[in-house]
JSON list of C-alpha atoms and ligand atoms in Angstrom, two decimals:
[
{"chain": "F", "resi": 1, "resn": "MET", "atom": "CA", "xyz": [48.19, 35.97, -33.42]},
{"chain": "F", "resi": 2, "resn": "ALA", "atom": "CA", "xyz": [46.31, 33.79, -35.45]},
{"chain": "F", "resi": 3, "resn": "THR", "atom": "CA", "xyz": [47.90, 30.98, -37.64]},
{"chain": "F", "resi": 4, "resn": "ASN", "atom": "CA", "xyz": [46.92, 29.32, -40.64]},
{"chain": "F", "resi": 5, "resn": "ARG", "atom": "CA", "xyz": [48.02, 25.67, -39.16]},
{"chain": "F", "resi": 6, "resn": "THR", "atom": "CA", "xyz": [46.75, 23.01, -37.13]},
{"chain": "F", "resi": 7, "resn": "PHE", "atom": "CA", "xyz": [47.14, 18.91, -35.67]},
{"chain": "F", "resi": 8, "resn": "THR", "atom": "CA", "xyz": [45.42, 15.51, -36.31]},
{"chain": "F", "resi": 9, "resn": "MET", "atom": "CA", "xyz": [46.09, 12.02, -35.52]},
{"chain": "F", "resi": 10, "resn": "LEU", "atom": "CA", "xyz": [43.56, 9.59, -36.99]},
{"chain": "F", "resi": 11, "resn": "LYS", "atom": "CA", "xyz": [42.95, 7.17, -34.15]},
{"chain": "F", "resi": 12, "resn": "PRO", "atom": "CA", "xyz": [43.38, 3.70, -33.36]},
{"chain": "F", "resi": 13, "resn": "ASP", "atom": "CA", "xyz": [39.47, 2.92, -34.14]},
{"chain": "F", "resi": 14, "resn": "ALA", "atom": "CA", "xyz": [39.76, 4.63, -37.32]},
{"chain": "F", "resi": 15, "resn": "THR", "atom": "CA", "xyz": [43.45, 2.94, -39.11]},
{"chain": "F", "resi": 16, "resn": "GLY", "atom": "CA", "xyz": [41.61, -0.30, -37.76]},
{"chain": "F", "resi": 17, "resn": "ALA", "atom": "CA", "xyz": [38.72, -0.12, -39.47]},
{"chain": "F", "resi": 18, "resn": "GLY", "atom": "CA", "xyz": [40.03, 0.82, -42.88]},
{"chain": "F", "resi": 19, "resn": "TYR", "atom": "CA", "xyz": [38.71, 4.54, -42.56]},
{"chain": "F", "resi": 20, "resn": "THR", "atom": "CA", "xyz": [42.37, 6.53, -42.86]},
{"chain": "F", "resi": 21, "resn": "GLY", "atom": "CA", "xyz": [41.83, 6.85, -47.26]},
{"chain": "F", "resi": 22, "resn": "LYS", "atom": "CA", "xyz": [38.03, 7.80, -46.37]},
{"chain": "F", "resi": 23, "resn": "ILE", "atom": "CA", "xyz": [38.90, 10.47, -43.82]},
{"chain": "F", "resi": 24, "resn": "ILE", "atom": "CA", "xyz": [41.85, 11.84, -45.42]},
{"chain": "F", "resi": 25, "resn": "ASP", "atom": "CA", "xyz": [39.87, 12.08, -48.43]},
{"chain": "F", "resi": 26, "resn": "ARG", "atom": "CA", "xyz": [36.93, 14.26, -46.43]},
{"chain": "F", "resi": 27, "resn": "ILE", "atom": "CA", "xyz": [39.52, 16.47, -44.56]},
{"chain": "F", "resi": 28, "resn": "ILE", "atom": "CA", "xyz": [41.51, 17.18, -48.13]},
{"chain": "F", "resi": 29, "resn": "ASP", "atom": "CA", "xyz": [37.47, 18.00, -49.51]},
{"chain": "F", "resi": 30, "resn": "ALA", "atom": "CA", "xyz": [37.00, 20.34, -46.73]},
{"chain": "F", "resi": 31, "resn": "GLY", "atom": "CA", "xyz": [39.94, 22.31, -47.67]},
{"chain": "F", "resi": 32, "resn": "PHE", "atom": "CA", "xyz": [42.50, 21.22, -46.05]},
{"chain": "F", "resi": 33, "resn": "SER", "atom": "CA", "xyz": [46.50, 20.76, -47.68]},
{"chain": "F", "resi": 34, "resn": "ILE", "atom": "CA", "xyz": [48.20, 18.57, -46.18]},
{"chain": "F", "resi": 35, "resn": "LYS", "atom": "CA", "xyz": [52.01, 19.96, -44.61]},
{"chain": "F", "resi": 36, "resn": "ALA", "atom": "CA", "xyz": [53.17, 16.80, -42.95]},
{"chain": "F", "resi": 37, "resn": "MET", "atom": "CA", "xyz": [51.88, 13.35, -42.77]},
{"chain": "F", "resi": 38, "resn": "LYS", "atom": "CA", "xyz": [52.79, 10.05, -41.23]},
{"chain": "F", "resi": 39, "resn": "TRP", "atom": "CA", "xyz": [51.88, 6.25, -40.32]},
{"chain": "F", "resi": 40, "resn": "THR", "atom": "CA", "xyz": [52.82, 5.15, -36.86]},
{"chain": "F", "resi": 41, "resn": "GLN", "atom": "CA", "xyz": [52.22, 3.69, -33.11]},
{"chain": "F", "resi": 42, "resn": "LEU", "atom": "CA", "xyz": [52.97, 6.00, -29.74]},
{"chain": "F", "resi": 43, "resn": "SER", "atom": "CA", "xyz": [54.01, 3.34, -26.81]},
{"chain": "F", "resi": 44, "resn": "LEU", "atom": "CA", "xyz": [52.06, 3.94, -23.28]},
{"chain": "F", "resi": 45, "resn": "ALA", "atom": "CA", "xyz": [54.46, 6.39, -22.39]},
{"chain": "F", "resi": 46, "resn": "GLU", "atom": "CA", "xyz": [54.34, 8.53, -25.50]},
{"chain": "F", "resi": 47, "resn": "ALA", "atom": "CA", "xyz": [50.40, 8.68, -25.15]},
{"chain": "F", "resi": 48, "resn": "GLU", "atom": "CA", "xyz": [51.15, 9.89, -21.62]},
{"chain": "F", "resi": 49, "resn": "ALA", "atom": "CA", "xyz": [53.60, 12.91, -23.06]},
{"chain": "F", "resi": 50, "resn": "PHE", "atom": "CA", "xyz": [51.54, 13.86, -24.97]},
{"chain": "F", "resi": 51, "resn": "TYR", "atom": "CA", "xyz": [48.38, 14.04, -23.76]},
{"chain": "F", "resi": 52, "resn": "ALA", "atom": "CA", "xyz": [50.08, 15.08, -20.36]},
{"chain": "F", "resi": 53, "resn": "VAL", "atom": "CA", "xyz": [47.33, 18.22, -20.61]},
{"chain": "F", "resi": 54, "resn": "HIS", "atom": "CA", "xyz": [44.36, 15.19, -19.31]},
{"chain": "F", "resi": 55, "resn": "SER", "atom": "CA", "xyz": [46.45, 13.71, -16.49]},
{"chain": "F", "resi": 56, "resn": "GLU", "atom": "CA", "xyz": [44.72, 14.76, -14.11]},
{"chain": "F", "resi": 57, "resn": "ARG", "atom": "CA", "xyz": [41.17, 13.65, -15.83]},
{"chain": "F", "resi": 58, "resn": "PRO", "atom": "CA", "xyz": [39.20, 10.43, -14.55]},
{"chain": "F", "resi": 59, "resn": "PHE", "atom": "CA", "xyz": [39.71, 9.03, -18.41]},
{"chain": "F", "resi": 60, "resn": "PHE", "atom": "CA", "xyz": [43.61, 9.45, -18.77]},
{"chain": "F", "resi": 61, "resn": "GLY", "atom": "CA", "xyz": [44.16, 5.59, -18.29]},
{"chain": "F", "resi": 62, "resn": "GLU", "atom": "CA", "xyz": [41.72, 4.74, -20.61]},
{"chain": "F", "resi": 63, "resn": "LEU", "atom": "CA", "xyz": [42.82, 7.14, -23.11]},
{"chain": "F", "resi": 64, "resn": "THR", "atom": "CA", "xyz": [46.56, 6.58, -23.08]},
{"chain": "F", "resi": 65, "resn": "ALA", "atom": "CA", "xyz": [46.05, 2.93, -22.91]},
{"chain": "F", "resi": 66, "resn": "TYR", "atom": "CA", "xyz": [43.80, 3.52, -26.14]},
{"chain": "F", "resi": 67, "resn": "MET", "atom": "CA", "xyz": [45.93, 5.51, -28.08]},
{"chain": "F", "resi": 68, "resn": "SER", "atom": "CA", "xyz": [48.85, 3.38, -27.70]},
{"chain": "F", "resi": 69, "resn": "SER", "atom": "CA", "xyz": [47.06, 0.39, -28.18]},
{"chain": "F", "resi": 70, "resn": "GLY", "atom": "CA", "xyz": [47.22, 0.59, -32.92]},
{"chain": "F", "resi": 71, "resn": "PRO", "atom": "CA", "xyz": [48.65, 2.68, -35.89]},
{"chain": "F", "resi": 72, "resn": "ILE", "atom": "CA", "xyz": [47.19, 6.11, -36.02]},
{"chain": "F", "resi": 73, "resn": "VAL", "atom": "CA", "xyz": [48.22, 8.66, -38.98]},
{"chain": "F", "resi": 74, "resn": "ALA", "atom": "CA", "xyz": [49.78, 11.94, -37.74]},
{"chain": "F", "resi": 75, "resn": "ALA", "atom": "CA", "xyz": [48.95, 15.22, -39.70]},
{"chain": "F", "resi": 76, "resn": "ILE", "atom": "CA", "xyz": [49.85, 18.69, -39.71]},
{"chain": "F", "resi": 77, "resn": "LEU", "atom": "CA", "xyz": [47.09, 20.49, -42.05]},
{"chain": "F", "resi": 78, "resn": "GLU", "atom": "CA", "xyz": [46.85, 23.61, -43.55]},
{"chain": "F", "resi": 79, "resn": "LYS", "atom": "CA", "xyz": [43.86, 25.55, -43.97]},
{"chain": "F", "resi": 80, "resn": "ASP", "atom": "CA", "xyz": [42.56, 29.81, -43.21]},
{"chain": "F", "resi": 81, "resn": "ASN", "atom": "CA", "xyz": [40.81, 29.24, -39.90]},
{"chain": "F", "resi": 82, "resn": "ALA", "atom": "CA", "xyz": [42.32, 25.77, -39.66]},
{"chain": "F", "resi": 83, "resn": "VAL", "atom": "CA", "xyz": [42.14, 25.45, -35.58]},
{"chain": "F", "resi": 84, "resn": "PRO", "atom": "CA", "xyz": [38.15, 26.09, -35.56]},
{"chain": "F", "resi": 85, "resn": "ASP", "atom": "CA", "xyz": [37.35, 24.96, -39.28]},
{"chain": "F", "resi": 86, "resn": "PHE", "atom": "CA", "xyz": [38.85, 21.25, -38.18]},
{"chain": "F", "resi": 87, "resn": "ARG", "atom": "CA", "xyz": [37.04, 21.56, -34.86]},
{"chain": "F", "resi": 88, "resn": "ASP", "atom": "CA", "xyz": [33.66, 21.96, -36.84]},
{"chain": "F", "resi": 89, "resn": "LEU", "atom": "CA", "xyz": [34.38, 19.05, -39.51]},
{"chain": "F", "resi": 90, "resn": "ILE", "atom": "CA", "xyz": [35.53, 16.56, -36.66]},
{"chain": "F", "resi": 91, "resn": "GLY", "atom": "CA", "xyz": [32.36, 17.31, -34.52]},
{"chain": "F", "resi": 92, "resn": "ALA", "atom": "CA", "xyz": [31.74, 17.15, -30.68]},
{"chain": "F", "resi": 93, "resn": "THR", "atom": "CA", "xyz": [33.59, 14.83, -28.42]},
{"chain": "F", "resi": 94, "resn": "ASP", "atom": "CA", "xyz": [31.37, 12.33, -27.71]},
{"chain": "F", "resi": 95, "resn": "PRO", "atom": "CA", "xyz": [30.30, 10.86, -31.65]},
{"chain": "F", "resi": 96, "resn": "LYS", "atom": "CA", "xyz": [26.66, 11.13, -29.61]},
{"chain": "F", "resi": 97, "resn": "ASP", "atom": "CA", "xyz": [27.13, 14.75, -29.70]},
{"chain": "F", "resi": 98, "resn": "ALA", "atom": "CA", "xyz": [28.00, 14.99, -32.96]},
{"chain": "F", "resi": 99, "resn": "ALA", "atom": "CA", "xyz": [25.98, 17.34, -35.91]},
{"chain": "F", "resi": 100, "resn": "ALA", "atom": "CA", "xyz": [25.41, 15.54, -38.73]},
{"chain": "F", "resi": 101, "resn": "GLY", "atom": "CA", "xyz": [28.09, 15.41, -41.73]},
{"chain": "F", "resi": 102, "resn": "THR", "atom": "CA", "xyz": [31.13, 15.41, -39.35]},
{"chain": "F", "resi": 103, "resn": "ILE", "atom": "CA", "xyz": [34.10, 12.91, -39.40]},
{"chain": "F", "resi": 104, "resn": "ARG", "atom": "CA", "xyz": [33.08, 11.97, -35.85]},
{"chain": "F", "resi": 105, "resn": "ALA", "atom": "CA", "xyz": [29.16, 11.22, -36.86]},
{"chain": "F", "resi": 106, "resn": "GLU", "atom": "CA", "xyz": [29.86, 9.12, -39.65]},
{"chain": "F", "resi": 107, "resn": "PHE", "atom": "CA", "xyz": [32.93, 7.30, -38.02]},
{"chain": "F", "resi": 108, "resn": "ALA", "atom": "CA", "xyz": [33.76, 7.47, -34.82]},
{"chain": "F", "resi": 109, "resn": "THR", "atom": "CA", "xyz": [32.28, 4.25, -32.00]},
{"chain": "F", "resi": 110, "resn": "SER", "atom": "CA", "xyz": [32.46, 6.43, -28.62]},
{"chain": "F", "resi": 111, "resn": "ILE", "atom": "CA", "xyz": [33.55, 9.18, -26.81]},
{"chain": "F", "resi": 112, "resn": "ALA", "atom": "CA", "xyz": [37.36, 7.63, -26.41]},
{"chain": "F", "resi": 113, "resn": "ALA", "atom": "CA", "xyz": [37.43, 5.47, -29.68]},
{"chain": "F", "resi": 114, "resn": "ASN", "atom": "CA", "xyz": [36.14, 8.85, -31.40]},
{"chain": "F", "resi": 115, "resn": "ALA", "atom": "CA", "xyz": [37.89, 8.35, -34.64]},
{"chain": "F", "resi": 116, "resn": "VAL", "atom": "CA", "xyz": [40.05, 11.66, -35.14]},
{"chain": "F", "resi": 117, "resn": "HIS", "atom": "CA", "xyz": [41.92, 14.66, -32.61]},
{"chain": "F", "resi": 118, "resn": "GLY", "atom": "CA", "xyz": [41.78, 18.28, -33.77]},
{"chain": "F", "resi": 119, "resn": "SER", "atom": "CA", "xyz": [43.75, 20.45, -31.49]},
{"chain": "F", "resi": 120, "resn": "ASP", "atom": "CA", "xyz": [41.93, 23.37, -29.46]},
{"chain": "F", "resi": 121, "resn": "SER", "atom": "CA", "xyz": [44.24, 26.03, -30.35]},
{"chain": "F", "resi": 122, "resn": "ASP", "atom": "CA", "xyz": [46.94, 27.44, -32.42]},
{"chain": "F", "resi": 123, "resn": "GLU", "atom": "CA", "xyz": [49.18, 27.29, -29.36]},
{"chain": "F", "resi": 124, "resn": "ASN", "atom": "CA", "xyz": [48.69, 23.45, -29.16]},
{"chain": "F", "resi": 125, "resn": "ALA", "atom": "CA", "xyz": [48.84, 23.28, -32.63]},
{"chain": "F", "resi": 126, "resn": "ALA", "atom": "CA", "xyz": [52.31, 24.40, -33.20]},
{"chain": "F", "resi": 127, "resn": "LEU", "atom": "CA", "xyz": [53.42, 22.05, -29.81]},
{"chain": "F", "resi": 128, "resn": "GLU", "atom": "CA", "xyz": [51.42, 18.74, -30.44]},
{"chain": "F", "resi": 129, "resn": "GLY", "atom": "CA", "xyz": [52.50, 18.72, -34.44]},
{"chain": "F", "resi": 130, "resn": "ALA", "atom": "CA", "xyz": [56.33, 19.90, -33.09]},
{"chain": "F", "resi": 131, "resn": "PHE", "atom": "CA", "xyz": [55.25, 16.02, -31.13]},
{"chain": "F", "resi": 132, "resn": "TYR", "atom": "CA", "xyz": [56.05, 14.30, -34.35]},
{"chain": "F", "resi": 133, "resn": "PHE", "atom": "CA", "xyz": [57.72, 16.00, -36.70]},
{"chain": "F", "resi": 134, "resn": "SER", "atom": "CA", "xyz": [61.17, 17.91, -36.90]},
{"chain": "F", "resi": 135, "resn": "GLN", "atom": "CA", "xyz": [60.84, 21.11, -39.16]},
{"chain": "F", "resi": 136, "resn": "ARG", "atom": "CA", "xyz": [62.76, 19.13, -41.96]},
{"chain": "F", "resi": 137, "resn": "GLU", "atom": "CA", "xyz": [59.37, 16.63, -42.45]},
{"chain": "F", "resi": 138, "resn": "LEU", "atom": "CA", "xyz": [57.20, 20.21, -43.08]},
{"chain": "F", "resi": 139, "resn": "ALA", "atom": "CA", "xyz": [56.16, 21.11, -46.49]},
{"chain": "S", "resi": 201, "resn": "IDP", "atom": "P1", "xyz": [38.36, 16.33, -28.11]},
{"chain": "S", "resi": 201, "resn": "IDP", "atom": "O1", "xyz": [39.30, 15.40, -28.66]},
{"chain": "S", "resi": 201, "resn": "IDP", "atom": "O2", "xyz": [37.30, 16.52, -28.55]},
{"chain": "S", "resi": 201, "resn": "IDP", "atom": "O3", "xyz": [39.24, 17.63, -28.36]},
{"chain": "S", "resi": 201, "resn": "IDP", "atom": "P2", "xyz": [39.24, 16.01, -24.81]},
{"chain": "S", "resi": 201, "resn": "IDP", "atom": "O4", "xyz": [37.98, 16.61, -24.13]},
{"chain": "S", "resi": 201, "resn": "IDP", "atom": "O5", "xyz": [40.45, 16.78, -24.93]},
{"chain": "S", "resi": 201, "resn": "IDP", "atom": "O6", "xyz": [38.08, 16.02, -26.10]},
{"chain": "S", "resi": 201, "resn": "IDP", "atom": "O7", "xyz": [39.30, 14.88, -24.79]},
{"chain": "S", "resi": 201, "resn": "IDP", "atom": "C1", "xyz": [40.54, 14.15, -25.56]},
{"chain": "S", "resi": 201, "resn": "IDP", "atom": "C2", "xyz": [40.42, 12.81, -25.93]},
{"chain": "S", "resi": 201, "resn": "IDP", "atom": "O8", "xyz": [40.33, 12.00, -24.71]},
{"chain": "S", "resi": 201, "resn": "IDP", "atom": "C3", "xyz": [39.06, 12.67, -26.41]},
{"chain": "S", "resi": 201, "resn": "IDP", "atom": "O9", "xyz": [39.26, 12.98, -27.79]},
{"chain": "S", "resi": 201, "resn": "IDP", "atom": "C4", "xyz": [38.35, 11.41, -26.45]},
{"chain": "S", "resi": 201, "resn": "IDP", "atom": "O10", "xyz": [39.77, 9.94, -27.28]},
{"chain": "S", "resi": 201, "resn": "IDP", "atom": "C5", "xyz": [39.25, 11.02, -25.36]},
{"chain": "S", "resi": 201, "resn": "IDP", "atom": "N1", "xyz": [38.36, 11.58, -23.57]},
{"chain": "S", "resi": 201, "resn": "IDP", "atom": "C6", "xyz": [37.81, 12.17, -23.83]},
{"chain": "S", "resi": 201, "resn": "IDP", "atom": "N2", "xyz": [36.46, 12.55, -23.02]},
{"chain": "S", "resi": 201, "resn": "IDP", "atom": "C7", "xyz": [36.81, 11.15, -22.40]},
{"chain": "S", "resi": 201, "resn": "IDP", "atom": "C8", "xyz": [35.58, 10.42, -21.67]},
{"chain": "S", "resi": 201, "resn": "IDP", "atom": "O11", "xyz": [34.62, 10.98, -20.65]},
{"chain": "S", "resi": 201, "resn": "IDP", "atom": "N3", "xyz": [36.21, 9.34, -21.48]},
{"chain": "S", "resi": 201, "resn": "IDP", "atom": "C9", "xyz": [36.99, 8.57, -22.49]},
{"chain": "S", "resi": 201, "resn": "IDP", "atom": "N4", "xyz": [37.47, 8.74, -23.31]},
{"chain": "S", "resi": 201, "resn": "IDP", "atom": "C10", "xyz": [37.78, 10.51, -23.15]},
{"chain": "S", "resi": 202, "resn": "MG", "atom": "MG1", "xyz": [40.80, 18.59, -27.05]}
]
């Protein structure tokens, strides 16, 4: 069954460049409401656990080193059709391919440092949200 929640992380390139507020504004302007949010940092082991689904991909080492290199902002977002609508808002994985007006087109610097994560399914949104937030932390 479709849900109305998705999960996002603002990645270390975005937090490090001072884009946190601008990106959160974009997310709220697009109609998402924030149900939980935290500024935190992943250890390498935590990044490897979060991205375990990608462990066989050639970029796994680069991705997990990068994602544990600086602060991230994790959040659970709510909106009708949240997962696909948020993927539309952030744009393609590689910012060179991201449509004009998307968050990655505006703020990302490379295919690895692509500013923001967005869940790819309702199931993964629930799993990824639970990685960061307890039930008590959910609005
Ligand atoms: P997505 O974030 O658009 O869903 P995925 O294919 O799930 O893209 O990849 C997860 C993350 O891994 C990407 O957001 C990006 O940070 C990183 N990544 C994907 N492909 C590459 C690559 O070819 N080189 C380096 N990093 C990559
Ligand atoms: Mg993905």
